[in-house]
Coordinates of C-alpha atoms and ligand atoms in Angstrom, one line a residue:
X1 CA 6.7 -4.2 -16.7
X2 CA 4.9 -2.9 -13.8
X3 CA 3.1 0.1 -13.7
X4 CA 4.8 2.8 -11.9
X5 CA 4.1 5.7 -9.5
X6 CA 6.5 8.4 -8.8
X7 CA 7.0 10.2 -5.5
X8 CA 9.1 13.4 -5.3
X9 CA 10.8 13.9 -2.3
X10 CA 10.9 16.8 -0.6
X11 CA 12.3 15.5 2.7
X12 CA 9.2 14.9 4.7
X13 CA 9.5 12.7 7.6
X14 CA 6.3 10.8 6.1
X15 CA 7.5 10.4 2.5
X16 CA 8.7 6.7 3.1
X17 CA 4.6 6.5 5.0
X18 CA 3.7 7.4 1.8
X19 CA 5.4 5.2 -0.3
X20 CA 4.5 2.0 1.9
X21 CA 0.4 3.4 1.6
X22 CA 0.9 3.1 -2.0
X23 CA 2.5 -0.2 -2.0
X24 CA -0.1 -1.6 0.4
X25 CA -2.5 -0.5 -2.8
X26 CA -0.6 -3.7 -4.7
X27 CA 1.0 -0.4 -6.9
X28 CA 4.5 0.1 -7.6
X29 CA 5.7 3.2 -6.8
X30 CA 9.7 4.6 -6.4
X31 CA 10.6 7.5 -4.0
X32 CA 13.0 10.2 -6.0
X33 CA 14.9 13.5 -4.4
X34 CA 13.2 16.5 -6.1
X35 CA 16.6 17.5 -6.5
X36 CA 17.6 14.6 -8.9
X37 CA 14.1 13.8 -10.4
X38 CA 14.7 10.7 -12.5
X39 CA 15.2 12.1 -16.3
X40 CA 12.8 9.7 -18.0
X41 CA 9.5 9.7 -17.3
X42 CA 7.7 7.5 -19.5
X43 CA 7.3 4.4 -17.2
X44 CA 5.3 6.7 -14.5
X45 CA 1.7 6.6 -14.6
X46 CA 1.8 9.5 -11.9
X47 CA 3.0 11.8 -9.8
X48 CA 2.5 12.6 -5.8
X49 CA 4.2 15.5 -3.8
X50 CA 5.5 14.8 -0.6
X51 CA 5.4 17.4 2.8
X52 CA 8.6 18.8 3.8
X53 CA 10.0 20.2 6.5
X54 CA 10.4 23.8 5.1
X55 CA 7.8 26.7 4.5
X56 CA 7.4 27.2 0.3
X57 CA 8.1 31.6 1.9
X58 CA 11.5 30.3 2.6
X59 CA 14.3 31.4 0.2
X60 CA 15.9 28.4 0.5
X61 CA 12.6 25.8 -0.1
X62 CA 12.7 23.5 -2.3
X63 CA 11.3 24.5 -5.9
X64 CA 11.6 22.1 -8.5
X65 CA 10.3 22.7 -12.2
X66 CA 7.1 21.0 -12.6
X67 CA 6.4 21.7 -16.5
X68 CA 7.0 18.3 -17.4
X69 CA 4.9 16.9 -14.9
X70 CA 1.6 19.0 -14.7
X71 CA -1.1 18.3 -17.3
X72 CA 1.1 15.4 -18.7
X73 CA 0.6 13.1 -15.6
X74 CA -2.2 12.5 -12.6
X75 CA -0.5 14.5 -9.9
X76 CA -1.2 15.0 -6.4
X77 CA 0.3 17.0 -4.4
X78 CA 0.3 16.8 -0.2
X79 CA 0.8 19.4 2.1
X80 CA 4.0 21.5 1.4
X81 CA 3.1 20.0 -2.3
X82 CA 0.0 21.6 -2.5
X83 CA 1.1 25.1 -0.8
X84 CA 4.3 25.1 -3.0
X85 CA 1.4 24.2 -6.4
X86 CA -0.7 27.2 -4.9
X87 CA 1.9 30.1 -5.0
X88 CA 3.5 29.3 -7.8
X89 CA 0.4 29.1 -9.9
X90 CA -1.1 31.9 -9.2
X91 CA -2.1 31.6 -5.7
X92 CA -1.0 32.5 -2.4
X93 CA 0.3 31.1 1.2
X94 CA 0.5 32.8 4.3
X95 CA 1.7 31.7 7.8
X96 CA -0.7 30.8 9.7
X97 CA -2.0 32.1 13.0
X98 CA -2.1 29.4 14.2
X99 CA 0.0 26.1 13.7
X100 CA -2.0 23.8 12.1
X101 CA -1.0 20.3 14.0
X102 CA -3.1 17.3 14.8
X103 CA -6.9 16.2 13.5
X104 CA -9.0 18.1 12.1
X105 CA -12.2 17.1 10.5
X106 CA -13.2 17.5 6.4
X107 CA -16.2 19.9 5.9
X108 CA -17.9 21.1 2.8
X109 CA -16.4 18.0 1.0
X110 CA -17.5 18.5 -2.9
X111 CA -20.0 15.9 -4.1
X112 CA -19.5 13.7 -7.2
X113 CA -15.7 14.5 -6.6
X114 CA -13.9 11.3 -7.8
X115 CA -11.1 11.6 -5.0
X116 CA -13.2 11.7 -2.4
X117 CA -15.4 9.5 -3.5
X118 CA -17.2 7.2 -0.5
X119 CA -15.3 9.4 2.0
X120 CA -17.9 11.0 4.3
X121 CA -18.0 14.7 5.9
X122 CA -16.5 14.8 9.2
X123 CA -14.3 12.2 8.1
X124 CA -11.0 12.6 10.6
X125 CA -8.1 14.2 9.0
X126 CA -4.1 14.9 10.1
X127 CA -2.3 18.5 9.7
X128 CA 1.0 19.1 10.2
X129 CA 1.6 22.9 8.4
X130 CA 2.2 26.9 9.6
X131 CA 1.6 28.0 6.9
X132 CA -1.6 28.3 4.8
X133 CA -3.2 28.6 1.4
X134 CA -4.5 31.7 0.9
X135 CA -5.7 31.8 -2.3
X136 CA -5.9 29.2 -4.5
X137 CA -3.7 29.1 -7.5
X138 CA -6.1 29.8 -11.2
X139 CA -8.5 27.4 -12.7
X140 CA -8.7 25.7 -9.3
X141 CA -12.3 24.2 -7.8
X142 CA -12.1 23.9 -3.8
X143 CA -12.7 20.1 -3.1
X144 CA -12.7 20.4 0.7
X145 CA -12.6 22.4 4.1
X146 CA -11.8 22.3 7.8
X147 CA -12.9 24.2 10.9
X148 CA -9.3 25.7 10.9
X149 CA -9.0 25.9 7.1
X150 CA -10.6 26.7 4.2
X151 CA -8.7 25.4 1.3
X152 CA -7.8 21.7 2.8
X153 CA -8.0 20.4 -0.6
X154 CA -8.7 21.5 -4.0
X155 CA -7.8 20.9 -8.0
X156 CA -7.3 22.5 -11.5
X157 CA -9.7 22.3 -13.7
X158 CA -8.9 20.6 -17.1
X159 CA -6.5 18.7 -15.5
X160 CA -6.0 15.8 -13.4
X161 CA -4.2 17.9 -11.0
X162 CA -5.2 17.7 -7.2
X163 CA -3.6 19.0 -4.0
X164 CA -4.6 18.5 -0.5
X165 CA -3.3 19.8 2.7
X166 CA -3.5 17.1 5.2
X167 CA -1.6 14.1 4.6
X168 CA -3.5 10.7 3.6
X169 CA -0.2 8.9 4.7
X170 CA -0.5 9.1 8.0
X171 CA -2.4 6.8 10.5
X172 CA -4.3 9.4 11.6
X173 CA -6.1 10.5 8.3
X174 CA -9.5 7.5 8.9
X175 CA -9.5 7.6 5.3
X176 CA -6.1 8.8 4.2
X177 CA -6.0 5.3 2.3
X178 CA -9.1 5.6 0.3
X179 CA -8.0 8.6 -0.8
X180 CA -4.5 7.4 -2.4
X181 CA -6.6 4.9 -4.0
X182 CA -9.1 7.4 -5.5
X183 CA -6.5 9.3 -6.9
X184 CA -4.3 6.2 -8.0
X185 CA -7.1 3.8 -9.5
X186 CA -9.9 5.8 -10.2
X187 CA -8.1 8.8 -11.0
X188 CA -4.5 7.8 -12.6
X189 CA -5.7 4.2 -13.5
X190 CA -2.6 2.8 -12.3
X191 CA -3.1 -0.9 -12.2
X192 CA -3.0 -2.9 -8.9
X193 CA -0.6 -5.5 -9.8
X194 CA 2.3 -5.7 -7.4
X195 CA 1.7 -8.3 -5.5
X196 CA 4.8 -10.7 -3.6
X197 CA 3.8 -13.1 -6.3
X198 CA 4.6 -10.6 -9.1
X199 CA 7.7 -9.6 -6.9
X200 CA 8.9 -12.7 -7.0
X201 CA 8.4 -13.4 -10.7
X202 CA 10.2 -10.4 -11.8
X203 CA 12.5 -9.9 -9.6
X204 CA 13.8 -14.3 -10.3
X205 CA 13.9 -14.1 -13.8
X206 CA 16.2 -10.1 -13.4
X207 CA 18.3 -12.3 -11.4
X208 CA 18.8 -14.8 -13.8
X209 CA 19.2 -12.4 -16.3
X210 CA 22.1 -10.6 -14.7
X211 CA 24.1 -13.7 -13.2
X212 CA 23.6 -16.0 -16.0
X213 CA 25.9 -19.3 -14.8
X214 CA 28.3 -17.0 -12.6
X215 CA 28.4 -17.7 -8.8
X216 CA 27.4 -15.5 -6.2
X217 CA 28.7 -15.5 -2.1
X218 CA 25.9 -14.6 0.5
X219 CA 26.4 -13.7 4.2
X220 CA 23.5 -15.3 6.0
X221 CA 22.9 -13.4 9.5
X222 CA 19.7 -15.7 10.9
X223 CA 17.3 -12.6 10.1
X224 CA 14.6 -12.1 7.8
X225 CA 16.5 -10.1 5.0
X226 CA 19.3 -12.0 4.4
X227 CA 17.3 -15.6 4.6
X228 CA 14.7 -14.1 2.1
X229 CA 17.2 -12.5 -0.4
X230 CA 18.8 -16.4 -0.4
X231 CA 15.8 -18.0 -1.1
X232 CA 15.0 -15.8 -4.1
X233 CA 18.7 -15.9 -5.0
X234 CA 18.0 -20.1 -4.6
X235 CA 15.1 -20.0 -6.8
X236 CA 17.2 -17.7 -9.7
X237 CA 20.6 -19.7 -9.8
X238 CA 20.0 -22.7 -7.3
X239 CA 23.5 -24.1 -6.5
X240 CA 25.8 -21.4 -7.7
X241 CA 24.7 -19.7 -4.7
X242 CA 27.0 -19.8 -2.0
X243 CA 25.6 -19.2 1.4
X244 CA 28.0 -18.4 4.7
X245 CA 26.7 -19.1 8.1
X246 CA 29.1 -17.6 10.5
X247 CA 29.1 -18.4 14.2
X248 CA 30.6 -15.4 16.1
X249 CA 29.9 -17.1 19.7
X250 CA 27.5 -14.2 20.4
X251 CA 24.6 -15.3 18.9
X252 CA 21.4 -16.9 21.2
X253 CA 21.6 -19.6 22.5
X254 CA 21.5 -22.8 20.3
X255 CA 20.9 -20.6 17.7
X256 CA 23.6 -21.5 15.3
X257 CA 22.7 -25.3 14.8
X258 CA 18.9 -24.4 15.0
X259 CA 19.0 -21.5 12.4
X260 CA 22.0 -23.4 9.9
X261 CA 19.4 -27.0 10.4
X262 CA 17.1 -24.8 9.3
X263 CA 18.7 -23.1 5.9
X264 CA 19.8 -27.2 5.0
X265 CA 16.1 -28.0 5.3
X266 CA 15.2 -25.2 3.1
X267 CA 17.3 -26.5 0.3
X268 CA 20.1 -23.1 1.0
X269 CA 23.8 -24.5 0.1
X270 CA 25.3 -23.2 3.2
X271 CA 28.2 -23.6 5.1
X272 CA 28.1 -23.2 9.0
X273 CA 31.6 -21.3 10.3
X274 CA 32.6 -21.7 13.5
X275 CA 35.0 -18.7 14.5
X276 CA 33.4 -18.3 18.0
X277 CA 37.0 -18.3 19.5
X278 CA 38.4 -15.6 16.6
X279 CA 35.9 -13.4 17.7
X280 CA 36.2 -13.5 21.6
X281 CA 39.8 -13.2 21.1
X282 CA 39.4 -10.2 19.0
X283 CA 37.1 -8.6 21.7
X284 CA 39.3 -10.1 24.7
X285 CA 40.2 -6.9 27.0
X286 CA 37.6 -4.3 25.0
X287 CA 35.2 -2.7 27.0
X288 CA 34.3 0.4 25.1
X289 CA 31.4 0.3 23.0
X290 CA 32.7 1.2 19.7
X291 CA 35.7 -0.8 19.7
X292 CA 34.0 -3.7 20.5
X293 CA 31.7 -3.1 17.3
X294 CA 35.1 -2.4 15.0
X295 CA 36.8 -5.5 16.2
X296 CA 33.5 -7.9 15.5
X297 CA 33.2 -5.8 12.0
X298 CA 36.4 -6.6 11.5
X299 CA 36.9 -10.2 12.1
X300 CA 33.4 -10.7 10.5
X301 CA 35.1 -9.3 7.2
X302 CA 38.3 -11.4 7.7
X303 CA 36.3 -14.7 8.5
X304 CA 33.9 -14.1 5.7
X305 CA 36.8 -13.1 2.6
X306 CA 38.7 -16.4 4.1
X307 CA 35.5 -18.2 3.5
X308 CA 34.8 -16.8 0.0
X309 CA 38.1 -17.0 -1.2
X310 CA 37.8 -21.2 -0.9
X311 CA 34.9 -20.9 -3.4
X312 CA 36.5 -20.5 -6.7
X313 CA 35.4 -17.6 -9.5
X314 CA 32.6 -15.8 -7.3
X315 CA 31.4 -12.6 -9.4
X316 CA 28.8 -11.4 -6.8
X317 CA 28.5 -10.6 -3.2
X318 CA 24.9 -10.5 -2.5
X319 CA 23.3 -8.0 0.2
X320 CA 20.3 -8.2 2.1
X321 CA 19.5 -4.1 1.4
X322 CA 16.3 -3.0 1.6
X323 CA 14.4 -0.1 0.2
X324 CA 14.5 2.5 3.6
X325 CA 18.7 2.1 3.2
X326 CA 18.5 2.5 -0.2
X327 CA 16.4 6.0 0.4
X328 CA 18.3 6.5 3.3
X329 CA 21.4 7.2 1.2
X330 CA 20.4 9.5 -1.8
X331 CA 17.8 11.6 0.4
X332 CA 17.1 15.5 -0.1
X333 CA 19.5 15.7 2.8
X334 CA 21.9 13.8 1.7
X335 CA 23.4 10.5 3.2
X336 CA 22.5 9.2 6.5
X337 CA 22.2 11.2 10.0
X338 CA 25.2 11.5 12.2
X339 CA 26.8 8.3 13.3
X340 CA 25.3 7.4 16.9
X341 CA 26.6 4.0 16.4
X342 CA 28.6 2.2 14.1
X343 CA 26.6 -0.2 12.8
X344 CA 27.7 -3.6 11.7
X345 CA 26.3 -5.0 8.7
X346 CA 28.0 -7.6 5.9
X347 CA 27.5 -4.5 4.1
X348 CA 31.2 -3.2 4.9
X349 CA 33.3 -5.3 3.0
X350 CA 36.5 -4.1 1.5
X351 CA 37.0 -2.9 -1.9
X352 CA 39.7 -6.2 -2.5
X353 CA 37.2 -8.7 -2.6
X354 CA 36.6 -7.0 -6.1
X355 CA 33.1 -8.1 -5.9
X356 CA 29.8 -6.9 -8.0
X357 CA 27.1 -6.4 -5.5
X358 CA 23.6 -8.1 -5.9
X359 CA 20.7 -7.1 -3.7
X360 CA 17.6 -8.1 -4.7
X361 CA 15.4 -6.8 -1.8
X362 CA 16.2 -2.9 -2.7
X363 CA 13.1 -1.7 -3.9
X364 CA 11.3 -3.3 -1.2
X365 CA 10.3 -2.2 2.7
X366 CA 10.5 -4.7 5.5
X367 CA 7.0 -5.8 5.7
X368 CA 6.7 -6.4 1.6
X369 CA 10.4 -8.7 2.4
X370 CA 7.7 -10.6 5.2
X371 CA 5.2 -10.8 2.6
X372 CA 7.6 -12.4 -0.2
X373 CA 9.4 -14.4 2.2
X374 CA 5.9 -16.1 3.2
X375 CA 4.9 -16.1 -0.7
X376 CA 8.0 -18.6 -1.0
X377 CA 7.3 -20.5 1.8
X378 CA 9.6 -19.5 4.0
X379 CA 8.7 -20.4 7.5
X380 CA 6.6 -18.4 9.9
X381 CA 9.0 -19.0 12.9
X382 CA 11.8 -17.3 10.7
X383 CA 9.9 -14.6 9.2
X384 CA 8.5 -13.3 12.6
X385 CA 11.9 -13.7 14.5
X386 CA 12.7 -10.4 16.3
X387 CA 15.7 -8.2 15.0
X388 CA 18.7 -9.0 16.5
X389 CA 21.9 -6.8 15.9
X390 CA 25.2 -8.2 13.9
X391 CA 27.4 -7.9 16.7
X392 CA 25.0 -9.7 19.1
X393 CA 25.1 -10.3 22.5
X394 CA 28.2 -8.4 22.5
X395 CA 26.7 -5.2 22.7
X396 CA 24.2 -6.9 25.5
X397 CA 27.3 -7.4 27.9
X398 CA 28.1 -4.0 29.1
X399 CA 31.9 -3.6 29.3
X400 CA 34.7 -6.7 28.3
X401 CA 33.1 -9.9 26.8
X402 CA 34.0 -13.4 28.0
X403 CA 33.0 -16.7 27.4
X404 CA 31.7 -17.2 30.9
X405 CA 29.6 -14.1 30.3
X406 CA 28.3 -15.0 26.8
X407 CA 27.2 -18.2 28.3
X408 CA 25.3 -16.6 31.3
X409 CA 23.2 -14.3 28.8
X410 CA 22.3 -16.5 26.8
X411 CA 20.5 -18.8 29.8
X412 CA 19.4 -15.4 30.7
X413 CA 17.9 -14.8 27.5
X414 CA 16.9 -17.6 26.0
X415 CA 14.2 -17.9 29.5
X416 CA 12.8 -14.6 28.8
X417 CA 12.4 -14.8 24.7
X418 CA 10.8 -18.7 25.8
X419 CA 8.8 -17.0 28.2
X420 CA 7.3 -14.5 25.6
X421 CA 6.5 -17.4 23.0
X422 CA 4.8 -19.3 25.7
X423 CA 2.8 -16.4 27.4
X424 CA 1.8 -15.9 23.3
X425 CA 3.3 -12.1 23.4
X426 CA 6.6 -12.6 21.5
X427 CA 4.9 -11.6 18.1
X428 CA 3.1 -8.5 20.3
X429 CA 6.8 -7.5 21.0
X430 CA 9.0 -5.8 18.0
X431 CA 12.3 -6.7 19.7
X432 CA 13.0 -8.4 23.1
X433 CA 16.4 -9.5 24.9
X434 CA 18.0 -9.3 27.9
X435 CA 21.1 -7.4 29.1
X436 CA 24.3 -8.0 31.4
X437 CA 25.2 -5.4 33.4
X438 CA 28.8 -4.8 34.6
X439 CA 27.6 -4.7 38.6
X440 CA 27.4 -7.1 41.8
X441 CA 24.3 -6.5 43.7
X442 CA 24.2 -8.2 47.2
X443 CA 21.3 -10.4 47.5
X444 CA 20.3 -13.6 49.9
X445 CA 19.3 -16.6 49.1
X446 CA 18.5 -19.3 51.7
X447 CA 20.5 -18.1 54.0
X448 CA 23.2 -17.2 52.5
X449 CA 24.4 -13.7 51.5
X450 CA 25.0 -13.4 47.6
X451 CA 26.9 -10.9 45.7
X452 CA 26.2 -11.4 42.0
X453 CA 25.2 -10.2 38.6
X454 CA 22.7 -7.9 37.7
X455 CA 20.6 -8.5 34.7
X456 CA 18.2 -6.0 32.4
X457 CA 15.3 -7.0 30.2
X458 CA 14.2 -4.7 27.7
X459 CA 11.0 -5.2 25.1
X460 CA 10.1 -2.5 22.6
X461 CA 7.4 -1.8 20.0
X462 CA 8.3 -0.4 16.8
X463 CA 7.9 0.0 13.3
X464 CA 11.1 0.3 11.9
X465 CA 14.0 0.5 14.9
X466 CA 14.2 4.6 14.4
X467 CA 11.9 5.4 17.8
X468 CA 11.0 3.1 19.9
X469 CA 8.3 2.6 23.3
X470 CA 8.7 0.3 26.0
X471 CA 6.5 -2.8 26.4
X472 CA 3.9 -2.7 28.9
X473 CA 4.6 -6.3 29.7
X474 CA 2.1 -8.0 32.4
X475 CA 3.4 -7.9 35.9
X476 CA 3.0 -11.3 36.6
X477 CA 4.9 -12.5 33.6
X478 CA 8.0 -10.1 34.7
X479 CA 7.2 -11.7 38.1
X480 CA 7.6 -15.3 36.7
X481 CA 10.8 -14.6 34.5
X482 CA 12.2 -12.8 37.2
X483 CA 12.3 -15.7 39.7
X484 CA 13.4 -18.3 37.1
X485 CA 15.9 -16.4 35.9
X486 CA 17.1 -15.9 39.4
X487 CA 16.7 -19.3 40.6
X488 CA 18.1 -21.1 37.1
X489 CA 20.8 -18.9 36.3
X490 CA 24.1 -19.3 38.3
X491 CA 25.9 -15.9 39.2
X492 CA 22.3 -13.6 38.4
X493 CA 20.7 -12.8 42.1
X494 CA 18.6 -9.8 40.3
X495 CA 16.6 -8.6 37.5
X496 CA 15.2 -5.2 36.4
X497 CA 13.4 -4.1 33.4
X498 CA 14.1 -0.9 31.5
X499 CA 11.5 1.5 31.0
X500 CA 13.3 4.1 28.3
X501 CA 12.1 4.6 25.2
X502 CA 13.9 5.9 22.0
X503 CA 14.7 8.3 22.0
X504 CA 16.1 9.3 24.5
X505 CA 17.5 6.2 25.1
X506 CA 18.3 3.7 22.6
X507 CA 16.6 -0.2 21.9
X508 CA 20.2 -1.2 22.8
X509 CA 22.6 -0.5 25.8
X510 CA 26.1 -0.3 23.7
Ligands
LIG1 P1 19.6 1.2 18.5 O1 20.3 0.5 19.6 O2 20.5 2.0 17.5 O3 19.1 -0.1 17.6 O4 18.4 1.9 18.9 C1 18.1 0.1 16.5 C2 18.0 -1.3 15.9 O5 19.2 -1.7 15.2 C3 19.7 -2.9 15.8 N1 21.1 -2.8 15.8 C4 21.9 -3.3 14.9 N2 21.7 -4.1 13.8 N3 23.9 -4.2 13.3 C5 22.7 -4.6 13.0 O6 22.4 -5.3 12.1 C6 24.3 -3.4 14.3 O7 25.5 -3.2 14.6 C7 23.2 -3.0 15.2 N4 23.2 -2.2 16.3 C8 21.9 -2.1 16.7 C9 19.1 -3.0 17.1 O8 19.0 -4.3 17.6 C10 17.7 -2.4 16.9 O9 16.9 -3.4 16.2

């Protein structure tokens, strides 16, 4: 069993920061809604308070019961954690005169203290709080200051209770790591076992466990989540997994043999599906961006219960989840944001398929799926490819979808994501691709007047898809993409790049 840390939730925007910290420490840890704080507590070797968004004055903040925590486990508590500890322990919090946003530095920093233990005065710090402890709740020793304020981190004596206000999380915070690990190994003693190797241990021999002999269908996309849930699913049941490779004609270009050679050469028993035609029949005459999406969802979800219905007695449909969906959809505010776009994932199948669901990457964020998927030997190539969406270079071609167009983007494309590998900034770039836009621009070449398409590139960097920046790609490498596209690619005659970032905009254009 792995030792394991618990992190209540109080809907800061850094809670997921926090639990990715702690993971980077090699220590489990699960995020929980304070609201629905998990009822036994016996496998948690401690406890950490995330920010939140409200004020603990507010009559409507969140404030949870803590008497089976406090004194029982380490706790720490972070920011609105430590002001909501101060005033209802005997302290007080105020609203500041100031917001409190941005560095600071630590002052006065208590010696011999064990969780700040190598971490040197002046060491760089980030606040994000109006309000402010006062006074500090009873039995408490003040660890640390600031310029701005005076109680930036203190604990309770007797106890191995501490509570700071800035947050360790964050990039920001020089030490902010050194600190989590002060209060998790020195402090807590939580061991530093989770490691991919332990990952994938565990998580094989639950998955044998809970299948035993019966068969399982997986829907392979070409990404990084899907191929590394197969290869663990591989290693658990070997041949009674059934993988499904389906072509929708929108993928890169060459893509489908490449990726499919590739799964076949990693032992995967997959099956390549070729319903190119089903789908640009399905989107023939669409143009708006949402029905395009439903009709690909929708023939994805025919195409892929024809295909699992020819395997006989499947029990499970496996999912590529990760941990950020999984927190996405119990958080303190409850279910995802408002639908911007539909997104299209193999995760909306219907309720006929009668299928359990496996997903054997829900407890773990994208970079720890990297790290196993490199722990199994999955190939670099794959594990670094860029995200691309489901419904693929559908969403690239602004307005109706055609064959002819397909095949123009992905000459279009496949030059620029080339380009990137062989100007060695592909693995600088989060996402890259290029996009067909539904206007003529007139043009010359030779001497001839042109009146052809225009194309869009578009390279962002990102941690996680939610905001995004532009790529400050070299000038003369737009400059050499932009004149092979235009003299390789029959029907382009122009090519801009898009300099948005999300938001406003979003990474793509439908
Ligand atoms: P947006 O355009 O919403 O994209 O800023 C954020 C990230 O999500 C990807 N994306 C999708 N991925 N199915 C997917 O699996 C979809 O329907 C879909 N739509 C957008 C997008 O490529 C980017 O990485």
């Amino acid at each position: 069993m792995q030792e394991n840390v618990l992190i209540l939730d109080f809907g800061s925007q850094y809670t997921q920061l926090i639990a990715r910290r702690v993971r980077e420490l090699n220590i489990y840890c699960e995020i929980h809604p304070y609201n629905k704080p998990p009822k036994d507590l016996s496998g948690f070797k401690a406890v950490i308070l995330s920010g939140s968004p409200f004020s603990v004055r507010a009559e409507n903040a969140p404030h949870p019961d803590l008497s089976e925590i406090r004194g029982k486990l380490p706790l720490l508590a972070v920011c609105y954690g430590a002001q909501y500890f101060a005033q209802f322990h005997g302290g007080t919090v105020e609203a500041s005169e100031t917001r409190e946003y941005g560095r600071a530095n630590l002052s006065d920093i208590k010696p011999a203290e064990l969780l700040f233990d190598g971490i040197p005065d002046y060491s760089q710090v980030w606040m994000s709080h109006s309000d402010t402890i006062k006074e500090l709740p009873e039995n408490s020793v003040r660890l640390a200051s600031t310029s701005d304020v005076l109680n930036a981190a203190y604990r309770i004596d007797g106890e191995q209770t501490y509570a700071i206000q800035f947050h360790p999380e964050v990039y920001h915070t020089t030490d902010g790591k050194q600190v989590l690990e002060n209060f998790l190994v020195k402090i807590a003693k939580v061991a530093q076992t989770w490691t991919p190797e332990a990952f994938v241990e565990m998580t094989v021999s639950e998955l044998k466990n809970k299948i035993g002999d019966d068969k399982v269908v997986l829907g392979l996309s070409g990404g990084v989540d899907s191929s590394v849930a197969a290869v663990l699913l591989h290693k658990a049941i070997g041949k009674n997994l059934y993988c499904i490779f389906v072509n929708n004609g929108l993928l890169r270009k060459d893509e489908f043999t490449g990726v499919l050679d590739q799964y076949k050469h990693m032992g995967l028993n997959v099956k390549g599906v070729d319903a190119s035609a089903r789908f640009l029949d399905a989107l023939a005459g669409l143009s708006d961006p949402e029905e395009k999406r439903k009709a690909i969802g929708n023939a994805f979800i025919e195409v892929f219960d024809q295909e699992a219905h020819l395997i006989q007695n499947v029990k499970y449909l496996a999912q590529g989840t990760i941990y950020p969906d999984v927190i996405e959809s119990v958080s303190v505010n409850g279910g995802p944001s408002a639908t911007i776009k539909s997104h299209h994932n193999v995760g909306g199948l219907p309720d006929f398929m009668k299928l359990k669901v496996v997903e054997p990457l829900r407890m773990i964020f994208k970079d720890e799926v990297r790290r196993v998927g490199a722990e199994m030997g999955i190939a670099k190539e794959l594990l670094g490819r860029h995200p691309f969406p489901g419904p693929g270079l559908a969403i690239r071609i602004l307005g109706d979808v055609t064959a002819e167009k397909v095949r123009t983007l992905q000459e279009v494309d496949a030059i620029f994501i080339d380009g990137l590998k062989e100007w060695n900034l592909y693995d600088k770039v989060w996402q890259a691709g290029a996009i067909l836009l539904p206007v003529n621009s007139v043009g010359v070449m030779g001497d001839e007047r042109t009146y052809e398409k225009v194309v869009a590139l578009r390279a962002v960097e990102s941690t996680d898809g939610m905001t995004a920046d532009w790529v400050n790609l070299p000038y003369e490498f737009l400059q050499k993409i932009s004149n092979t596209i235009i003299n390789r690619v029959k029907g382009v005659n122009r090519v801009v790049y898009d300099i948005s970032s999300k938001p406003p905009a979003t990474i793509e254009w439908e």
